[in-house]
Short mmCIF file of N, CA and C in Angstrom, two decimals:
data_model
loop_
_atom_site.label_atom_id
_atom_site.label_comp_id
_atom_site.label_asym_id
_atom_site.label_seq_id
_atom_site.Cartn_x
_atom_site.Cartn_y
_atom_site.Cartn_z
N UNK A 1 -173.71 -26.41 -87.51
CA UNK A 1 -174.78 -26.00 -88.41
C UNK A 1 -175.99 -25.58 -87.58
N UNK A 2 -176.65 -24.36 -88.42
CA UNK A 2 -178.06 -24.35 -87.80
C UNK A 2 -178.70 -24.84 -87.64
N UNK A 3 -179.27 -25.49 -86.54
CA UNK A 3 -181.00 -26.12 -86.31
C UNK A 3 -181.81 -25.95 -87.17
N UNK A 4 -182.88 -26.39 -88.48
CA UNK A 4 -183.84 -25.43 -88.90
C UNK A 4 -184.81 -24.66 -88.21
N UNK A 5 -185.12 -24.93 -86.67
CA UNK A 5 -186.26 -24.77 -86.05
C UNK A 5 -186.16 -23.83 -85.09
N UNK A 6 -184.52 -23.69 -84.70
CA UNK A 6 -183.80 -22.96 -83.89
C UNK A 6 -183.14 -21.84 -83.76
N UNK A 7 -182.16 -21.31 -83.05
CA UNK A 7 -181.76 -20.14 -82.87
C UNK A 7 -180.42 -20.61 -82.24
N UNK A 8 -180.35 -21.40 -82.12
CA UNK A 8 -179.02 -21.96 -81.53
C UNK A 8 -178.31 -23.72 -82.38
N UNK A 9 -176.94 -23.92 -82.60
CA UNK A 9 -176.54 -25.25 -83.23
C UNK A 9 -176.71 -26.11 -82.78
N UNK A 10 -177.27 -26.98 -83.09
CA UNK A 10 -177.54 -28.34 -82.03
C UNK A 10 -176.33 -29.76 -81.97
N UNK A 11 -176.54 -30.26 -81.06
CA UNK A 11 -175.49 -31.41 -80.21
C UNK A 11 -174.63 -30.58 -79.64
N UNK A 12 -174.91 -29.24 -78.81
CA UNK A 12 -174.29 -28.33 -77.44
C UNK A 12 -173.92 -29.21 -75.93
N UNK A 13 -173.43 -29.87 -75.81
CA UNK A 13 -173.30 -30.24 -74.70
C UNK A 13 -172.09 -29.55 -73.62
N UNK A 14 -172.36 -29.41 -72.61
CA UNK A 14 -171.74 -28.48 -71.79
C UNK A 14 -170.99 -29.49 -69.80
N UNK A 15 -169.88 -29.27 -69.93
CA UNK A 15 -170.04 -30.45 -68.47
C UNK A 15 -169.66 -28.84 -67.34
N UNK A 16 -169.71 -29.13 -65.96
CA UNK A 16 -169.54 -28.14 -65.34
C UNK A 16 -169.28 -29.38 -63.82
N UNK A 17 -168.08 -28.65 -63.22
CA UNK A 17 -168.20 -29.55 -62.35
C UNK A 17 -167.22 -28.55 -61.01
N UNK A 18 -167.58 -29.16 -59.92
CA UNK A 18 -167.24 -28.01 -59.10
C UNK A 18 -166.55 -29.00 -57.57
N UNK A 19 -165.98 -28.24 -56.96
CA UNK A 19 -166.18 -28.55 -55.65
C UNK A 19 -165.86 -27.16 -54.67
N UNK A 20 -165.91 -27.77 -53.41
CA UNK A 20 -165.72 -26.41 -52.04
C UNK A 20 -165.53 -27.18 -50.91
N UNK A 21 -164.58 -26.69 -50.16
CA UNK A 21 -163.91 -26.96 -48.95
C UNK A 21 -163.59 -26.03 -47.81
N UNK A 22 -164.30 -26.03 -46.63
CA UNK A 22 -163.72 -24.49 -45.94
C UNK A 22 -162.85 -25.65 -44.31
N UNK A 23 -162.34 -24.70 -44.12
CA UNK A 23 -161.80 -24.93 -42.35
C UNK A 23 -162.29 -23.63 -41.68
N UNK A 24 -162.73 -24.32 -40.20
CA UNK A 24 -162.85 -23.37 -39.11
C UNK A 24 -161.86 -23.58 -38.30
N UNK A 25 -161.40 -21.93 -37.88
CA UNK A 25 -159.60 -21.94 -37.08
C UNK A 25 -160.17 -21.16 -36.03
N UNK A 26 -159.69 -21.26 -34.55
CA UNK A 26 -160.42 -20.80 -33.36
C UNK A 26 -159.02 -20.52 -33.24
N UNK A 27 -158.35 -19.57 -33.56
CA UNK A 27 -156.64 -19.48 -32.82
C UNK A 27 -156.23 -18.45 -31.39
N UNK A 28 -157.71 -17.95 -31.08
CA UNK A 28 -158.09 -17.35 -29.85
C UNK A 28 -159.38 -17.41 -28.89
N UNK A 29 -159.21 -17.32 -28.50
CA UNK A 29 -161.03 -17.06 -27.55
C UNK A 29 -161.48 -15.92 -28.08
N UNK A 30 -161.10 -14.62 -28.91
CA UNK A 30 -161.79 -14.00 -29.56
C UNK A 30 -161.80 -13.66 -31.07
N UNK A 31 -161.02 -14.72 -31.59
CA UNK A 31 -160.76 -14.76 -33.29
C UNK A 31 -161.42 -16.17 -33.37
N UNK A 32 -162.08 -16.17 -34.41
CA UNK A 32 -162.97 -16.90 -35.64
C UNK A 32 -162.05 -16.57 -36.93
N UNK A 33 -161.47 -17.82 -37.98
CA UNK A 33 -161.12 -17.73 -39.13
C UNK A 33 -161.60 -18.92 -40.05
N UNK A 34 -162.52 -18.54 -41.04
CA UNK A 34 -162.71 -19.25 -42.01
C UNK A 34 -162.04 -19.08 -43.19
N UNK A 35 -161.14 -20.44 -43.34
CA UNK A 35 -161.00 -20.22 -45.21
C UNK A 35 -161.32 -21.09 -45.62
N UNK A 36 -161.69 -20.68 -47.24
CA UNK A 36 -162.51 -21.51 -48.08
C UNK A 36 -162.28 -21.38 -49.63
N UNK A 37 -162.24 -22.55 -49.96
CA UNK A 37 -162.08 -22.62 -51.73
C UNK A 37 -162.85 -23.20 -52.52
N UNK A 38 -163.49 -22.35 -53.59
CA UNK A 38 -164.13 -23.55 -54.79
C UNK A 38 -162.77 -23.43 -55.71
N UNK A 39 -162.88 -24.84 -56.19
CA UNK A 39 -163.05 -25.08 -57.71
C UNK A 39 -163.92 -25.37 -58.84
N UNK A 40 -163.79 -25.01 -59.76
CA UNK A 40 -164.53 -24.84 -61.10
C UNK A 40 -163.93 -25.06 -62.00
N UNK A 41 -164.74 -26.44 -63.05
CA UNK A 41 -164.16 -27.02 -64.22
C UNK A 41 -165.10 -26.69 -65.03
N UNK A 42 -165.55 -25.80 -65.84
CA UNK A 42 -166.12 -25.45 -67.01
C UNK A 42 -165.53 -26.07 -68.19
N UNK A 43 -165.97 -26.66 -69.28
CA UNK A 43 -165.79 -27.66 -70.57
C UNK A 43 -165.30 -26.43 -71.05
N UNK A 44 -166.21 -25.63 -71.65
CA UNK A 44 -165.79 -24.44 -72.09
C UNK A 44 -165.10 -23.25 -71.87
N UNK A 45 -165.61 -22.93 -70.37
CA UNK A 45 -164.69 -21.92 -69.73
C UNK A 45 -163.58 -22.32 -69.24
N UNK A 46 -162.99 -23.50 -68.80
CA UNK A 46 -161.75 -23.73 -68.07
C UNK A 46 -162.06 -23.98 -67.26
N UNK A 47 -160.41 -23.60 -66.19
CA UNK A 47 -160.76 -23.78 -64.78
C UNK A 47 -160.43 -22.34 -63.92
N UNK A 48 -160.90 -22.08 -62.58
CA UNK A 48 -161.40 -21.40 -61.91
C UNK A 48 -160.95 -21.45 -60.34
N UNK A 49 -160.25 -21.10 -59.91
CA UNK A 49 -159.88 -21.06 -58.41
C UNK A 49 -160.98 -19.53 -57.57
N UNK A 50 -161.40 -20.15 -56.56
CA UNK A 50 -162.00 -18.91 -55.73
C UNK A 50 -162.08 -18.96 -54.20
N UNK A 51 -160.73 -18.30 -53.53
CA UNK A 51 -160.50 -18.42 -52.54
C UNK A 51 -161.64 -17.70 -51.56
N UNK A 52 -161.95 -17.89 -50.06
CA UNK A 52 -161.96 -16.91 -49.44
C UNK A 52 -161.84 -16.86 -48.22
N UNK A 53 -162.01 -15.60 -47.18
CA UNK A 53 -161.72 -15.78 -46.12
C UNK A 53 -162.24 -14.96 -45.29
N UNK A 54 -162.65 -15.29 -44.05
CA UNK A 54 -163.93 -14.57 -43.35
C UNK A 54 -162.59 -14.45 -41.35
N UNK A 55 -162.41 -13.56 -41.38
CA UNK A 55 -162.16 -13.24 -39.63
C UNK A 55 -162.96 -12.54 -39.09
N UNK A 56 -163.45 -12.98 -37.65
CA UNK A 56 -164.04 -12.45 -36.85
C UNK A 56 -163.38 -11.83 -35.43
N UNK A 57 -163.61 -10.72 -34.93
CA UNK A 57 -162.82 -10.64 -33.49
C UNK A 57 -163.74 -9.85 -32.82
N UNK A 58 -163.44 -10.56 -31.64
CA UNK A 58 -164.57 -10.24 -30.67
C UNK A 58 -163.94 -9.17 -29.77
N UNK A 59 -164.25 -8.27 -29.51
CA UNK A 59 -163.39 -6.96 -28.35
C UNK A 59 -164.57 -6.99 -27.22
N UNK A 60 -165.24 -7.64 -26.83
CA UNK A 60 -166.08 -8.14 -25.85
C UNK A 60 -167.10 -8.67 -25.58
N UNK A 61 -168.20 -8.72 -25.05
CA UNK A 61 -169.57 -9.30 -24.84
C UNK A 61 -170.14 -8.45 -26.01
N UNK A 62 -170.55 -7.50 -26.49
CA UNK A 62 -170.95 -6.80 -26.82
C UNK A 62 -170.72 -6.20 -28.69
N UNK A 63 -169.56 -6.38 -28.84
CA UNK A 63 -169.00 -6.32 -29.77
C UNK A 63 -167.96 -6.83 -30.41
N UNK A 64 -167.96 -6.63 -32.07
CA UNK A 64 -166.66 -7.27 -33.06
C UNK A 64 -166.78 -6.85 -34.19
N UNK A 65 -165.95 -7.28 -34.85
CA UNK A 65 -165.49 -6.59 -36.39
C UNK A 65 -165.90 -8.14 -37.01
N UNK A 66 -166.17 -8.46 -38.37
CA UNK A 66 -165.74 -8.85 -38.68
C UNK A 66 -164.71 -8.36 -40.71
N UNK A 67 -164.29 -9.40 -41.26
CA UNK A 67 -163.28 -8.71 -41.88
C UNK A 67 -163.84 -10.16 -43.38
N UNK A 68 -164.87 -9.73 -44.65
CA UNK A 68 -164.78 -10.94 -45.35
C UNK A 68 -163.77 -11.07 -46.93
N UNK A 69 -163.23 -11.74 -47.22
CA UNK A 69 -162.40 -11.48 -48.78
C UNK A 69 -162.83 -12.77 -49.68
N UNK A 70 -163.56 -12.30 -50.68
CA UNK A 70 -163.67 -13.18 -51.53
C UNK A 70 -163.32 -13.23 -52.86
N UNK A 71 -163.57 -13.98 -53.86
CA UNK A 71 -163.35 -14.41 -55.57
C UNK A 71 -164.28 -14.74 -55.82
N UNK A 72 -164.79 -14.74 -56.72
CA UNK A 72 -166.14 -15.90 -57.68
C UNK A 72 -165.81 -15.64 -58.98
N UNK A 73 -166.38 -16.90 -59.66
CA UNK A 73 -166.40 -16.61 -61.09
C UNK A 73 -167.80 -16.88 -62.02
N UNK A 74 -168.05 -16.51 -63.07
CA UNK A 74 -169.66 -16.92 -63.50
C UNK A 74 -168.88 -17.16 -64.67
N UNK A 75 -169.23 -18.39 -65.58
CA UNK A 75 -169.05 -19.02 -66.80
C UNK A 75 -170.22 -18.56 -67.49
N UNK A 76 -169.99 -17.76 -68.55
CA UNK A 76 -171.22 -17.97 -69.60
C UNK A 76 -171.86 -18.40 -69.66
N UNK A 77 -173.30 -18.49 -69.71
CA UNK A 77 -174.25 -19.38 -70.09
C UNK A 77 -174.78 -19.42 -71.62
N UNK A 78 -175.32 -20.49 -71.76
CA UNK A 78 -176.05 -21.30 -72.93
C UNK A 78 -176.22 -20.15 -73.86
N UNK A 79 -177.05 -19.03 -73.59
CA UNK A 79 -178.00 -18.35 -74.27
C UNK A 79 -176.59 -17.07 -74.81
N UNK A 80 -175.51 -16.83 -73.68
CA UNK A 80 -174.53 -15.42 -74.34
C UNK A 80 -173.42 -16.48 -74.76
N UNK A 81 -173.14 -17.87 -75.43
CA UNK A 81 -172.32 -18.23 -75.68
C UNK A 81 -172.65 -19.15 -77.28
N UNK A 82 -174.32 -19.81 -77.34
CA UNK A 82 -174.61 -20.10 -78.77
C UNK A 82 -175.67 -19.66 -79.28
N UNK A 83 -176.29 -19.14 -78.52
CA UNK A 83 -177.86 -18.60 -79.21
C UNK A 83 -177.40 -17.57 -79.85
N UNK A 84 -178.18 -17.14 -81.49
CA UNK A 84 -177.85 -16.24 -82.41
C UNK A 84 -179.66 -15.79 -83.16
N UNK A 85 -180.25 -14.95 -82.27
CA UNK A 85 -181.18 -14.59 -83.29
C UNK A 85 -181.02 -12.97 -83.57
N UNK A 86 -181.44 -13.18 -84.70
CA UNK A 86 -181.23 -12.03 -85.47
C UNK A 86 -181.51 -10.55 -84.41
N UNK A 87 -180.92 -9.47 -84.56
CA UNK A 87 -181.37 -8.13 -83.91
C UNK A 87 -182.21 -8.75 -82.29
N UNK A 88 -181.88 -9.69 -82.04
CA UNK A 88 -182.15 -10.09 -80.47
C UNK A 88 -180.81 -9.90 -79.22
N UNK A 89 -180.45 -11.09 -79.74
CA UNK A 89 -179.35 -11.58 -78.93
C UNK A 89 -178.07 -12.44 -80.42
N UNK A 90 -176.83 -12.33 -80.01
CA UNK A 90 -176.14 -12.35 -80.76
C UNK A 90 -175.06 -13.43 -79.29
N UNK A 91 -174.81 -14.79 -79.87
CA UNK A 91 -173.95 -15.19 -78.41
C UNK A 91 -172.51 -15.40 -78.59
N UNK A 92 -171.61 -15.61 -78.46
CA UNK A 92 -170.16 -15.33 -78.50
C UNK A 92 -169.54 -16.70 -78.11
N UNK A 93 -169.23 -17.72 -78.99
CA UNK A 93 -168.86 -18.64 -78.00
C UNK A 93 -167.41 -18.86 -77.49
N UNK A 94 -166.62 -17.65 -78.02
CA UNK A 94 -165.41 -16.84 -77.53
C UNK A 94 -165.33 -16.54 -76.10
N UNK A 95 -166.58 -16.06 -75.21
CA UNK A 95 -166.40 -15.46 -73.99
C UNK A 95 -166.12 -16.11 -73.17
N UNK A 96 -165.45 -15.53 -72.16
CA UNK A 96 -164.50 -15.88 -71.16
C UNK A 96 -165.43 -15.97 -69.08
N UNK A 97 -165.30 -16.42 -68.41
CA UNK A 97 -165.79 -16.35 -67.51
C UNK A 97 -165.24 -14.91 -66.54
N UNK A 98 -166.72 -14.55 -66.00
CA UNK A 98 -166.62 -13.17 -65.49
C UNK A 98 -166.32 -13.30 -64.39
N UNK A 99 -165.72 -12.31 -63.39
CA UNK A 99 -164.66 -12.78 -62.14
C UNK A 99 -165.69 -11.34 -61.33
N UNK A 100 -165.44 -11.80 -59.82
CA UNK A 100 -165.83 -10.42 -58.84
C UNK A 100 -164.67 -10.98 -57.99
N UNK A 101 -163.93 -9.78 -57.19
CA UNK A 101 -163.20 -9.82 -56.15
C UNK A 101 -163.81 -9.00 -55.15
N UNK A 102 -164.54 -9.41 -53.77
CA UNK A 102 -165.16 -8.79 -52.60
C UNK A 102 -164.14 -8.43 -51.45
N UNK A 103 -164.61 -7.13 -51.10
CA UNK A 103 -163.72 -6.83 -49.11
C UNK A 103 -165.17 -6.65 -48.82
N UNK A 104 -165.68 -7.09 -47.44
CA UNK A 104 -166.26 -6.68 -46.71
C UNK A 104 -165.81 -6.60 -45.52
N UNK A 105 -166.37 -5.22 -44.51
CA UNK A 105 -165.59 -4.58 -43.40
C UNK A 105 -166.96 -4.56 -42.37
N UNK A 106 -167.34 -5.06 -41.10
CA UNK A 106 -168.43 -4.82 -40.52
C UNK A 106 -167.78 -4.81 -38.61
N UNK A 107 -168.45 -3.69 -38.27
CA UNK A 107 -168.47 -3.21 -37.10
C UNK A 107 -169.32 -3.37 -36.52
N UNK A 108 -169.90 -4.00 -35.22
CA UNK A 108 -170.75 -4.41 -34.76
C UNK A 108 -170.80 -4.51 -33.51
N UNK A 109 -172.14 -3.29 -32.47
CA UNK A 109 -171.89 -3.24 -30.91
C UNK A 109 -173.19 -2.96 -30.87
N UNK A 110 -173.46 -3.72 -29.73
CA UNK A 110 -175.11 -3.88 -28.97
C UNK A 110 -175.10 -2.71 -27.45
N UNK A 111 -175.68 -1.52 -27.26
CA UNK A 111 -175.74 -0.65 -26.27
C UNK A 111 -176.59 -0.80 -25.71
N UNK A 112 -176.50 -1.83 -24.64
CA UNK A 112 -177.92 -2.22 -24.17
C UNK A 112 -178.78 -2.98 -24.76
N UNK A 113 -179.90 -3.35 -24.16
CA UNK A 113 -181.30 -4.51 -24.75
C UNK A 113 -181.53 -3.32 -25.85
N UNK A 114 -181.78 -2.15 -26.08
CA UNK A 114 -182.87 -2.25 -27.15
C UNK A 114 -181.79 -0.96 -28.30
N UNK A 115 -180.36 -0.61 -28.05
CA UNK A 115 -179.71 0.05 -29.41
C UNK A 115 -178.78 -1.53 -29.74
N UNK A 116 -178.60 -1.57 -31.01
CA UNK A 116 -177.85 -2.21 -31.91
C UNK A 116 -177.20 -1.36 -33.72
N UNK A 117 -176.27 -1.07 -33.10
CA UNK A 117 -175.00 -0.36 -34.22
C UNK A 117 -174.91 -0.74 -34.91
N UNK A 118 -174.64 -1.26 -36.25
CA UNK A 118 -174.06 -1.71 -37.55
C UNK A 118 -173.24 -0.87 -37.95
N UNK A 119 -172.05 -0.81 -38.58
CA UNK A 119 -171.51 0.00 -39.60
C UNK A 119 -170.79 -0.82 -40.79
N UNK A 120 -171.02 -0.67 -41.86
CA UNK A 120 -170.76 -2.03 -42.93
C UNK A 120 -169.92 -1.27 -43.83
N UNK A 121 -168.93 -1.89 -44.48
CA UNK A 121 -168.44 -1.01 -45.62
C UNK A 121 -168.16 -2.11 -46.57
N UNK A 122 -168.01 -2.02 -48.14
CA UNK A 122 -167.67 -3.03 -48.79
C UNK A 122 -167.54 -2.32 -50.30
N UNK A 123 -166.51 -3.18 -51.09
CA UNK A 123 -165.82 -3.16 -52.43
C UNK A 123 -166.07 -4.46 -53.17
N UNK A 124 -166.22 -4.21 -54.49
CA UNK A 124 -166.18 -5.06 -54.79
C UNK A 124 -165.73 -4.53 -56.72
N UNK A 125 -165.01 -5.40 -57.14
CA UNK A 125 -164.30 -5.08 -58.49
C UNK A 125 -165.04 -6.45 -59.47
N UNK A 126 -165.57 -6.37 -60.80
CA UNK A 126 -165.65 -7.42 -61.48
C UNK A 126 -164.71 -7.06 -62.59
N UNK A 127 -164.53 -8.43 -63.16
CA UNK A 127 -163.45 -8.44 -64.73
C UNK A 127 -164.42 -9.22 -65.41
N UNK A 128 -164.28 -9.02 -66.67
CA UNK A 128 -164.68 -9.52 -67.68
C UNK A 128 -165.98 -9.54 -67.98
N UNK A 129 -166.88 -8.41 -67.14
CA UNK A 129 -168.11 -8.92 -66.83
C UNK A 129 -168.90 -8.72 -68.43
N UNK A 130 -169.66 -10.22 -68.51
CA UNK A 130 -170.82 -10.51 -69.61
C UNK A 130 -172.04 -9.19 -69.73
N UNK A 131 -172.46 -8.38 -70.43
CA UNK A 131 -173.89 -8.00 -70.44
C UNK A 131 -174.08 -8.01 -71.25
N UNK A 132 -175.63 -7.56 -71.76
CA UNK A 132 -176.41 -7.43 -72.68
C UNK A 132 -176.83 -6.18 -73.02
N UNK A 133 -176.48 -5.50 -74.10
CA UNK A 133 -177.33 -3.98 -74.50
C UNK A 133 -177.71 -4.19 -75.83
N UNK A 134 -178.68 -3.18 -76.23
CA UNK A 134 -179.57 -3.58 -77.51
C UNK A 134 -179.16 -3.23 -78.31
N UNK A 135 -178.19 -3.98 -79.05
CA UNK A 135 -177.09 -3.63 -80.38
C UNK A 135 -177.40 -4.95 -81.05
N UNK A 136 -176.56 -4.57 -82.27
CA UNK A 136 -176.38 -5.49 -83.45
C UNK A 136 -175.33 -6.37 -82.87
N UNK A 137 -174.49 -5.88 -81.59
CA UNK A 137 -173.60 -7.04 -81.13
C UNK A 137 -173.26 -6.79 -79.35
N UNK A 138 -174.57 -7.34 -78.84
CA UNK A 138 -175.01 -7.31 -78.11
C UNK A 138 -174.48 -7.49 -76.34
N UNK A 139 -173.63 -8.58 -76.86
CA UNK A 139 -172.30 -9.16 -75.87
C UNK A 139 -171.20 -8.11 -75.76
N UNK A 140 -170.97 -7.74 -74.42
CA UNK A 140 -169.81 -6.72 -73.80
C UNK A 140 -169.12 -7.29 -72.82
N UNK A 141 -167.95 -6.68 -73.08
CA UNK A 141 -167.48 -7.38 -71.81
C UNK A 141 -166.73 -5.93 -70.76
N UNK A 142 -166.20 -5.85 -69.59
CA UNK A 142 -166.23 -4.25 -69.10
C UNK A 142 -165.35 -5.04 -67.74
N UNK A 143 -165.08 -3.89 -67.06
CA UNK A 143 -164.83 -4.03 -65.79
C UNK A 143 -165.04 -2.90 -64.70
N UNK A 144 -165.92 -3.49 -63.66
CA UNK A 144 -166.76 -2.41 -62.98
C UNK A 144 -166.17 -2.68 -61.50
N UNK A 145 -165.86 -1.22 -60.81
CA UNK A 145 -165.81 -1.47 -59.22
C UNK A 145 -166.94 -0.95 -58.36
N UNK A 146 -167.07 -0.98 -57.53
CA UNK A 146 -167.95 -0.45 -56.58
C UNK A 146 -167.97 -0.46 -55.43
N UNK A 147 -168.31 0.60 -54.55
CA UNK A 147 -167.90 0.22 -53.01
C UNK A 147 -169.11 1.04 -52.70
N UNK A 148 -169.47 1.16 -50.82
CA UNK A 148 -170.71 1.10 -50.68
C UNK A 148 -170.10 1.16 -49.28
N UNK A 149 -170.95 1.85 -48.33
CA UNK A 149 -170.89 2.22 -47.27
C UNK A 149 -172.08 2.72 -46.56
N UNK A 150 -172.46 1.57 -45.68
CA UNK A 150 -174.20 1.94 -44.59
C UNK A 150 -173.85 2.02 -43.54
N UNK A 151 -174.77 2.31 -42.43
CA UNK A 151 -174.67 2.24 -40.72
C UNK A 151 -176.23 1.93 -40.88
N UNK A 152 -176.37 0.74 -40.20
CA UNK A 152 -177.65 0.12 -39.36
C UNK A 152 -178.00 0.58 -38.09
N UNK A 153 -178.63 0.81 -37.54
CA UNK A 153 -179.09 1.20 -36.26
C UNK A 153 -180.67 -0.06 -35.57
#
């Protein structure tokens, strides 16, 4: 039932509970490997695995790649899952938690004390993603990629 005072039903209670664990793997004198996992227990959203994993390699004093892959997830919040005011916001307590999957690619060499190279490249895909546009039903859900490519100097 409605609150009279409110915009949202009251006795909402929400639990969220998480953890994360990584290892560092040295399986060379010039490889670095991190992997790493959350979990995520959302009351409402479920549960949630999000791996990832970071290599580094060194090709000398001077330079390395490294190589990152990740997951995340975002659970709905409070406001896009019970809040309902009129021609505002409209919340869904149907929605599902929104996911990103990341590559990042980075090249990296120092030419001397005073040049330093960057070259970065990266992707990244979301599912389910939550927004907001100014409608009568306001909550969307979509799936967006994007990739992106700089050089630092």
């Amino acid at each position: 039932s409605l609150h009279p005072f409110t915009a949202y039903t009251d006795d909402i209670n929400e639990d969220d509970i998480s953890w994360f664990g990584q290892a560092l793997l040295k399986p060379t004198s010039r490889d670095q490997i991190v992997l790493g996992l959350r979990a995520n227990h959302n009351q409402n959203a479920g549960n949630n695995l999000a791996p990832r994993l970071g290599w580094v390699h060194r090709f000398g004093e001077s330079t390395y790649a490294k190589l990152l892959l990740g997951q995340a997830y975002r659970s709905p919040d409070f406001f896009e899952t019970n809040v309902t005011t009129y021609n505002v916001l409209y919340g869904d307590p149907n929605l599902k938690s929104e996911s990103i999957r990341t590559l990042d690619l980075v090249l990296d060499t120092r030419l001397g004390e005073s040049v330093h190279l960057q070259l970065n490249a990266f992707a990244l895909t979301t599912d389910d993603i939550v927004t907001r546009v100014p409608t009568s039903d306001p909550v969307k859900r979509g799936n967006r990629p994007v990739c992106h490519f700089e050089m630092l100097h």
